[in-house]
Each structure stands twice: as structure tokens, then as C-alpha cells.
Amino acid sequence: MPNSTNKTTSFTYIRNLTCSDCGKEYASDAINTYCPDCQAPLLANYDLAQLRQILKPAQIAARPRGMWRWHELLPVQRQSNCVTLGEGDSALLKLPHFSQRFGIPNLLLKDESNNPSGSFKARGISAAISKAKELGVTKVIIPATGYAGQTLAVYAARAGMQCCIFAPKTSPAAALEESRLAGAEIVLVDGLISEAAGLAGEKARAEGWFDLSTFKEPYRLEGKKIIGYELAEALNWTLPDVIIYPTGGGAGLVGLWKAFDELEALGWLKTTKRPRLVAVQAKGCAPIVKAARNHASFCDFWTNGRTIASGLCAPKSFADQLILRDLYESQGTAVAVSDEAILSTQRLLSEADGIFPSLEGAATLAALIKLIQQKWIQPAEQVVLFNTGAGLKDIAAAFAACPAWTPG
Amino acid sequence: MPNSTNKTTSFTYIRNLTCSDCGKEYASDAINTYCPDCQAPLLANYDLAQLRQILKPAQIAARPRGMWRWHELLPVQRQSNCVTLGEGDSALLKLPHFSQRFGIPNLLLKDESNNPSGSFKARGISAAISKAKELGVTKVIIPATGYAGQTLAVYAARAGMQCCIFAPKTSPAAALEESRLAGAEIVLVDGLISEAAGLAGEKARAEGWFDLSTFKEPYRLEGKKIIGYELAEALNWTLPDVIIYPTGGGAGLVGLWKAFDELEALGWLKTTKRPRLVAVQAKGCAPIVKAARNHASFCDFWTNGRTIASGLCAPKSFADQLILRDLYESQGTAVAVSDEAILSTQRLLSEADGIFPSLEGAATLAALIKLIQQKWIQPAEQVVLFNTGAGLKDIAAAFAACPAWTPG
């Protein structure tokens, strides 16, 4: 009876990686990026059947706070390789005044703004940098509009790695400055995130940099998925009716769905009911919304994307098929909101309940208001919004001219 | 045997308030501010003898994360009055590269930057606003250079209170803008925090606003002290050799010392050894440093104070006697650092270990370097620094001209 001790013996129970498209297996103890045959993301698999026997939620609850208390379900073999700044265990907050105003009493907001470097990106980057360190990577590169680059810069500094960021010129100034302070090399690109990605990819191949673009390596998703574990734990191993998530690269939504799959396999959920997922995009760059309207299985490239919410300015996610698959499977939907609505709800939430969300986080509130008006969300449903970052980061954008748009 | 259940029955075990100078008693279930006879702060007292019997650290560890898991030692009677944004349980981080560079292996940093609104102020304001709500307060006022005002603005919004902030014109712009977004009224003052305090006090008396200035009400200190509880818990109920804290109003240092007193009375500490406290100030505004040099029991008012670290620009704390008493009792010291050293260590920590501290937080690193050089700190000692806020808040200041100063 190897399991009779009811204790885990390995730091991780990762088994391998598989292509999200063709299912081909890849090793998790060597550097792998994405499936070259399918040009599709790799997904990490764990020995969930064994963990179901030997790991209990109470053990995880008793550990010191933070994302790494879920280490059996994260990809790192040795604890000494964990590069951490205290990410995870973000607050799940009620929005009493906002709830009352829009008649939705069971409303919660998972506030990711208090992660290191002020955004949810810390989770994925912590996992990916830790695994990269374990596999011997010494220089990392990323195309980024702001948050992700800044976060990579600080984690790379902490890991003692070189860091290079390809950023659109329109990226928020504070994020670029914080990246420079952490010693990263910044290359400003006259174009969108997609152009930055192309140039970063070229440099990576030419000079041997490891590319941490969303879904172009398998482990940022693993850090991100822990949001789903924390949510289920906070809701006493139930899940809400609806989850509204701002969607650029899509790791948040895909990570949540992966967490729910894993939680089901672990036998930890008290319910088989899954939430309906809502992907929120900006009207000026809404490839997922367009694809979902046609029930397409992938996105067209969105040309000339434009929105003040830089995290939403992603013309085509590398994981578009995964995002759309999870949306459809959840009976969810995708919603585009205007920049005016984003700015207006940012201010509204700040005044109402004292949370100053990122523009991307504010977009989830704007989408909520729309979906209530469309009766897609019923007043009694439990809805969870995600504020992905601190509004402070875009303070300049928050004061951009805003036509008199009033929500509700 | 009323204690046989080993469970607390009240949400708080506060008993009363006493003047820190004359010892006169005040009620904790009525609005009280400071001792009018002595013009001195009031301190909250708890029934620690009873708590020693019925409350164990393991109970607190098992509760959901955040400051309010220590509610028996906080002043609020009813849980429904707690105004929370998820403050507390900040990370205690190693600084591997910085430690190595300066030869101080047992170095830790308590990173308060991931509190709501990006600073440690969230703790004190959460406690004070919650108690104010319980006592029926509906409008709050504060003189503030940045962080405290911004934090009060968001907590007041959440509590549904009116908020007015008197801020020196030189306050960081982002803090003021975030306060405005949360619906606060901002009055810009052509002067220092001391002038702002005078004007805010006048308005408070004339119009019945409740003044939340540091130490002019008893409960911000109570929220702040929880940092000391968390630190002791993280160090397995021991205390470090040295604590270095940036000191403006002084609630951090006084709160830590109060926590250690209470922990001793609760019988939770494994050691009777207390840390030596270090108060860090800026050379341009160093009233505590000057007083400590003369072993004075109070400060002179520091005229024409000037530093880029706005949180350190406090010409005379209302609790100067308490700060100095605790410093002396701890065998501690007070250190003044230059603005150049602050900027330089801010950048250094960011590059070395991926933490971009506030200017006030960076000041503790500059002080550490000085104290190592002076051999006041020995290489084997365990030292805890406090980063009180996110550097992002002062990003403009961080890029101010900085003469080529190199630490170490």
C-alpha cells in the first residue's frame, strides 16, 4: 500500500506534455515549447489518479500562503528552483455597492491587482521562469504590451537571467520603466503585439533566447490555472454560475477550464456543474467575439486592432482554438465592450467599492452590465469577475478623454 | 470552567483605551481620538490574560488569509463592520542577490507593496475605518502626502463614507488621481504635511469630520501592529535580531513594538529576546534621528523638511515620544539616508532581486548598507527590512536626476 501514508512524496506530479491538437507526447524534463507539427500549444499532464489518493485539500490549506502551496500540480521538480515573489492567494471580494446598483447580489471579484508587480501575470511567469531555471535557461525574451514584460523583467532579475522585451511603442510607460529598472533590455516596436512577437521570435531563433510568449511554452498556463484552484477552494469546492474574464492571449480562461478539469479528476469538487465562461474583449480588437458569433473553431487575424486596454490588444491568440473550445464547452459567450464603457466602469467601481481596477479588469464589469441587460445573466446567479491588474498602471489612460457614457 | 472549550466567544477582546502619557482610561465603544490633557495618542488594551487561555496560534493560522484573521486582537465588535479589501498577509521574501552582495545572508524583506492600493497603509486604514463605521462616523478627513490619502479614499468609498484629503501640492500625482477616482474631495495645500494637518484639523472641528491622522485616533495603530504578529508567525514565533523601518508618522515601529508586547503577554513567543529597531529617515527631514542622537525624549519640529520620499517628509510625529521610547527600549538606532542613496538602492534592489520598492522601502536598504559598514549590524544577524509600498507609485521620482552614487 504505497499510498497508506496519505502524504505526497514528490514536489510535483507532472508526467508529460501533450499537443493540444494532435495529442503527441513531449517530455516535461527537457525544454519544449509548442508542437512544431500543429503549431499548437502543449498542455501539461499530471498523475491526478495518484494525487486523488494521496493529496487532500486540507493539506494544501495548511501550507504557507501563495501559489506554490499547490506545488504538486505545478511543473517544478525541486523546490529550490521556485522563483517566487509571493504571488497568488489573491482576495475574493464582494462588491456591495456595485451589486446593489445592478441588482446582482451574488457578485464576487477575484482581485489579482495585489500580485507582485501588480498583475495576474505574476502567476504564469513565476511558474514558467521557475521551470525554465530548472531546465537551464539563462536568457528569456517576450513580446509584450506592458504587464507581462514588466513581470517577466522582475522574475528574470530574481532568477539571475538576462531578459529582453519587444514592446509596441504604445505600451504603458510605467510598465516599460519598471522593466528597465529591473535590468531588462527593451526593444520598442512600431506596431502591434503581433509584430513584436514576430521580431522577438526572430531574435530568439537567431541568438538562442527562450521565448516566453503566451502559450509558446507550456508552463505560464500552469501558474495561471491556480486561480481556478483558489476560486474553488474559496467557494468551498463549488463553482460559480458565470465567470467573466478579460481575454487577450487567453491563458486565464483556458487555465480556469484546465483547473476545473483537473479538480474533477482529483475528486475535490462537490458539484459537476461548470460555470459558463465569458470572454471579454474590446470593440476595437475582438477576434474571439467575432469567431464565437460564427461558432468558428479558430479566429481570423484582427487587423488594425486598437483599444486603450493594452492587454486586450491581441489580434490572434496562439491558443484561439483552445479558447473557443472551452467557451463552447462551457455554454459561454464572448462580449465586446467599448473603450468608453471600460473607462466609465473603472471609475464607477472605484467610487462604489474602493477597487481601482486595470482597464482589462474594468472591461469585465462593462460586460457584466451588458449581459444583465440582455438577461443572459439572471439576478440570482453567482458571478465571478476577474480584475487582472492594478489601475494605477494605466493611470494616464484612465484620464484620457471619455465621452459621457453611463453604464446601466 | 468557561475556558474549557478552548474557543473564543467574542469577535474582539478589546477592553479600553489609555493615554500613552498620563494613563487615563477612555472607552473603546465611544468615539475617542487622543488625550486632550496630554495631547498624546491613546493606546488600545485587550484582555490578553483571557486570550492567553482560549486563543492559540493554530486557530488563527487555520482562518482565511488576511489581517482580519487576528480579529480578537483588533478593535471591531461585529464582523459585519469590517471594511476589507484583502489587506494583510504580505510576503516575507529572501533577497538572494542583495544578501550575497552585502554579505548578510539572513536578510528578509516584508513586502507590503501588494496590499490593496499598493501600500502598508491599507492595514491601519482598514482597522480605523471599520471601527469608525461601527461607531457611526459618516465623513472622514486626513492630511496626507500620498499613500495614506489614497488608501483612505478607497476604504471610505467601500464603507460608503464621505472623504476629504488635505494634500501638500508636492504629493505624488498618481496617488492624488486615484483618490479623486474613488470620489474623495482633494484640497491641495501649499506647504508640508504639518500645514495640511493644521488645515484639516480646522475643517474637522468646524464641520464635524472625523480626523484619521496618524495617532490622532487609536485604531490605525491596531491594524499596523498586525505586521508584527505576521512576522512572528512566519519566523515560527521567534523575532529577528534587527528590524529596519522607514519612519514618518511612526505607526509602523510603534505598532511592531506593541505587537511584541502583546505577543509576550499572550505567551506565544519562544524567545524573550527583542529585535533592535532602526528608524530610517531622509537626510532632508530627520527629526527622530536628531532627537535620538541626543537621547531626547521628544523631537523638535524640523523646519523646511525636504525629500523625494514623500512618506518620510514628516517634520514632527504626533507620537514622537512613543517612537523614541520604543527605539531606546529596543537598544535600536535612527539613521538618515540621502535621496541619492534612496534612488540608487531602489534601482539596485529591482535589478538584483526583482522587487521594485517604494522610495521609503528603498531607504531601509540604504540604511542597512550604512549599518553594515559601521559594523552596527553583524553579518550573521537576522535582519528584516520593510518595503512599505510599490515603487510604481513614485515612478516619476525614481527617474529624477540621480548623481552617480554607488552603495557599498
mmCIF file of N, CA, C and O in Angstrom, chain B residues 67-68 74-76 81 83 121-135 137 140 142 152 155 159 161 210-213 217-224:
data_model
loop_
_atom_site.group_PDB
_atom_site.id
_atom_site.type_symbol
_atom_site.label_atom_id
_atom_site.label_comp_id
_atom_site.label_asym_id
_atom_site.label_seq_id
_atom_site.Cartn_x
_atom_site.Cartn_y
_atom_site.Cartn_z
ATOM 1 N N MET B 67 -5.532 40.218 7.231
ATOM 2 C CA MET B 67 -5.330 40.837 8.531
ATOM 3 C C MET B 67 -6.402 40.479 9.539
ATOM 4 O O MET B 67 -6.130 40.349 10.741
ATOM 5 N N TRP B 68 -7.642 40.301 9.045
ATOM 6 C CA TRP B 68 -8.766 40.122 9.970
ATOM 7 C C TRP B 68 -8.800 38.738 10.605
ATOM 8 O O TRP B 68 -9.641 38.474 11.475
ATOM 9 N N LEU B 74 -7.989 42.912 17.287
ATOM 10 C CA LEU B 74 -8.339 44.140 16.571
ATOM 11 C C LEU B 74 -9.590 44.728 17.236
ATOM 12 O O LEU B 74 -10.286 44.028 17.969
ATOM 13 N N PRO B 75 -9.898 46.009 16.990
ATOM 14 C CA PRO B 75 -10.862 46.677 17.867
ATOM 15 C C PRO B 75 -12.345 46.523 17.512
ATOM 16 O O PRO B 75 -13.190 47.040 18.249
ATOM 17 N N VAL B 76 -12.680 45.840 16.424
ATOM 18 C CA VAL B 76 -14.072 45.848 15.952
ATOM 19 C C VAL B 76 -14.926 44.797 16.680
ATOM 20 O O VAL B 76 -14.498 43.651 16.834
ATOM 21 N N ASN B 81 -19.013 44.912 10.517
ATOM 22 C CA ASN B 81 -18.446 46.259 10.380
ATOM 23 C C ASN B 81 -17.051 46.280 9.747
ATOM 24 O O ASN B 81 -16.520 47.351 9.466
ATOM 25 N N VAL B 83 -14.404 46.582 7.194
ATOM 26 C CA VAL B 83 -14.288 47.109 5.834
ATOM 27 C C VAL B 83 -12.961 46.599 5.283
ATOM 28 O O VAL B 83 -11.895 47.063 5.679
ATOM 29 N N LYS B 121 -0.321 51.131 4.194
ATOM 30 C CA LYS B 121 -1.339 51.984 4.815
ATOM 31 C C LYS B 121 -2.683 51.273 4.892
ATOM 32 O O LYS B 121 -3.511 51.598 5.737
ATOM 33 N N ALA B 122 -2.891 50.298 3.992
ATOM 34 C CA ALA B 122 -4.172 49.598 3.943
ATOM 35 C C ALA B 122 -4.525 48.967 5.289
ATOM 36 O O ALA B 122 -5.687 48.931 5.690
ATOM 37 N N ARG B 123 -3.526 48.471 5.994
ATOM 38 C CA ARG B 123 -3.779 47.779 7.265
ATOM 39 C C ARG B 123 -4.396 48.723 8.303
ATOM 40 O O ARG B 123 -5.446 48.430 8.890
ATOM 41 N N GLY B 124 -3.724 49.836 8.537
ATOM 42 C CA GLY B 124 -4.200 50.774 9.551
ATOM 43 C C GLY B 124 -5.533 51.384 9.165
ATOM 44 O O GLY B 124 -6.428 51.539 10.001
ATOM 45 N N ILE B 125 -5.665 51.721 7.885
ATOM 46 C CA ILE B 125 -6.897 52.364 7.435
ATOM 47 C C ILE B 125 -8.067 51.373 7.505
ATOM 48 O O ILE B 125 -9.183 51.739 7.870
ATOM 49 N N SER B 126 -7.828 50.111 7.166
ATOM 50 C CA SER B 126 -8.892 49.113 7.265
ATOM 51 C C SER B 126 -9.401 49.013 8.703
ATOM 52 O O SER B 126 -10.613 49.016 8.950
ATOM 53 N N ALA B 127 -8.478 48.950 9.647
ATOM 54 C CA ALA B 127 -8.873 48.853 11.057
ATOM 55 C C ALA B 127 -9.616 50.111 11.509
ATOM 56 O O ALA B 127 -10.679 50.031 12.137
ATOM 57 N N ALA B 128 -9.071 51.273 11.149
ATOM 58 C CA ALA B 128 -9.653 52.533 11.641
ATOM 59 C C ALA B 128 -11.007 52.821 11.004
ATOM 60 O O ALA B 128 -11.943 53.263 11.685
ATOM 61 N N ILE B 129 -11.133 52.568 9.704
ATOM 62 C CA ILE B 129 -12.411 52.826 9.019
ATOM 63 C C ILE B 129 -13.477 51.851 9.526
ATOM 64 O O ILE B 129 -14.641 52.212 9.698
ATOM 65 N N SER B 130 -13.082 50.623 9.786
ATOM 66 C CA SER B 130 -14.040 49.636 10.291
ATOM 67 C C SER B 130 -14.578 50.071 11.655
ATOM 68 O O SER B 130 -15.785 50.030 11.906
ATOM 69 N N LYS B 131 -13.668 50.495 12.530
ATOM 70 C CA LYS B 131 -14.099 50.920 13.864
ATOM 71 C C LYS B 131 -14.912 52.211 13.766
ATOM 72 O O LYS B 131 -15.917 52.375 14.475
ATOM 73 N N ALA B 132 -14.504 53.115 12.874
ATOM 74 C CA ALA B 132 -15.256 54.364 12.688
ATOM 75 C C ALA B 132 -16.680 54.053 12.213
ATOM 76 O O ALA B 132 -17.651 54.648 12.694
ATOM 77 N N LYS B 133 -16.800 53.095 11.300
ATOM 78 C CA LYS B 133 -18.118 52.688 10.812
ATOM 79 C C LYS B 133 -18.962 52.151 11.975
ATOM 80 O O LYS B 133 -20.132 52.501 12.132
ATOM 81 N N GLU B 134 -18.319 51.337 12.805
ATOM 82 C CA GLU B 134 -19.024 50.759 13.951
ATOM 83 C C GLU B 134 -19.528 51.833 14.899
ATOM 84 O O GLU B 134 -20.585 51.693 15.515
ATOM 85 N N LEU B 135 -18.774 52.930 14.995
ATOM 86 C CA LEU B 135 -19.132 53.998 15.931
ATOM 87 C C LEU B 135 -19.999 55.076 15.269
ATOM 88 O O LEU B 135 -20.262 56.120 15.860
ATOM 89 N N VAL B 137 -19.486 56.918 12.381
ATOM 90 C CA VAL B 137 -18.852 58.004 11.613
ATOM 91 C C VAL B 137 -19.295 57.928 10.147
ATOM 92 O O VAL B 137 -19.377 56.844 9.575
ATOM 93 N N VAL B 140 -14.951 61.329 6.803
ATOM 94 C CA VAL B 140 -13.582 61.227 7.321
ATOM 95 C C VAL B 140 -12.655 62.181 6.576
ATOM 96 O O VAL B 140 -12.841 62.473 5.400
ATOM 97 N N ILE B 142 -8.336 63.615 6.278
ATOM 98 C CA ILE B 142 -6.955 63.270 6.598
ATOM 99 C C ILE B 142 -6.004 64.236 5.886
ATOM 100 O O ILE B 142 -6.261 64.650 4.771
ATOM 101 N N LEU B 152 -7.116 55.863 2.262
ATOM 102 C CA LEU B 152 -8.344 56.258 2.948
ATOM 103 C C LEU B 152 -9.469 56.443 1.936
ATOM 104 O O LEU B 152 -10.613 56.039 2.186
ATOM 105 N N TYR B 155 -10.951 52.983 0.969
ATOM 106 C CA TYR B 155 -11.677 52.336 2.072
ATOM 107 C C TYR B 155 -12.935 53.132 2.442
ATOM 108 O O TYR B 155 -13.965 52.546 2.785
ATOM 109 N N ALA B 159 -16.737 51.858 2.424
ATOM 110 C CA ALA B 159 -17.584 51.969 3.617
ATOM 111 C C ALA B 159 -18.786 52.870 3.370
ATOM 112 O O ALA B 159 -19.655 52.990 4.242
ATOM 113 N N MET B 161 -18.588 56.148 3.017
ATOM 114 C CA MET B 161 -18.369 57.413 3.749
ATOM 115 C C MET B 161 -17.873 58.512 2.811
ATOM 116 O O MET B 161 -17.215 58.233 1.820
ATOM 117 N N PHE B 210 -14.396 63.385 10.916
ATOM 118 C CA PHE B 210 -13.556 62.578 11.805
ATOM 119 C C PHE B 210 -12.143 62.526 11.229
ATOM 120 O O PHE B 210 -11.941 62.137 10.074
ATOM 121 N N ASP B 211 -11.174 62.920 12.050
ATOM 122 C CA ASP B 211 -9.784 63.073 11.596
ATOM 123 C C ASP B 211 -9.021 61.753 11.758
ATOM 124 O O ASP B 211 -8.860 61.266 12.873
ATOM 125 N N LEU B 212 -8.548 61.195 10.645
ATOM 126 C CA LEU B 212 -7.816 59.921 10.693
ATOM 127 C C LEU B 212 -6.299 60.091 10.618
ATOM 128 O O LEU B 212 -5.578 59.150 10.272
ATOM 129 N N SER B 213 -5.792 61.272 10.973
ATOM 130 C CA SER B 213 -4.344 61.474 11.034
ATOM 131 C C SER B 213 -3.691 60.403 11.897
ATOM 132 O O SER B 213 -4.262 59.978 12.908
ATOM 133 N N GLU B 217 -6.229 59.201 16.125
ATOM 134 C CA GLU B 217 -7.277 58.264 16.556
ATOM 135 C C GLU B 217 -6.538 56.960 16.880
ATOM 136 O O GLU B 217 -5.424 56.743 16.386
ATOM 137 N N PRO B 218 -7.116 56.094 17.704
ATOM 138 C CA PRO B 218 -6.323 54.982 18.275
ATOM 139 C C PRO B 218 -6.192 53.735 17.411
ATOM 140 O O PRO B 218 -5.431 52.832 17.773
ATOM 141 N N TYR B 219 -6.890 53.647 16.267
ATOM 142 C CA TYR B 219 -7.057 52.324 15.655
ATOM 143 C C TYR B 219 -6.212 52.032 14.422
ATOM 144 O O TYR B 219 -6.033 50.880 14.059
ATOM 145 N N ARG B 220 -5.684 53.069 13.763
ATOM 146 C CA ARG B 220 -4.766 52.763 12.668
ATOM 147 C C ARG B 220 -3.590 51.949 13.211
ATOM 148 O O ARG B 220 -3.121 51.003 12.590
ATOM 149 N N LEU B 221 -3.135 52.322 14.411
ATOM 150 C CA LEU B 221 -2.030 51.595 15.036
ATOM 151 C C LEU B 221 -2.364 50.111 15.205
ATOM 152 O O LEU B 221 -1.489 49.248 15.047
ATOM 153 N N GLU B 222 -3.619 49.824 15.510
ATOM 154 C CA GLU B 222 -4.018 48.427 15.744
ATOM 155 C C GLU B 222 -3.905 47.600 14.459
ATOM 156 O O GLU B 222 -3.468 46.452 14.478
ATOM 157 N N GLY B 223 -4.317 48.188 13.332
ATOM 158 C CA GLY B 223 -4.150 47.464 12.064
ATOM 159 C C GLY B 223 -2.674 47.279 11.744
ATOM 160 O O GLY B 223 -2.228 46.204 11.333
ATOM 161 N N LYS B 224 -1.905 48.321 11.971
ATOM 162 C CA LYS B 224 -0.488 48.295 11.639
ATOM 163 C C LYS B 224 0.265 47.253 12.460
ATOM 164 O O LYS B 224 1.185 46.594 11.967
#
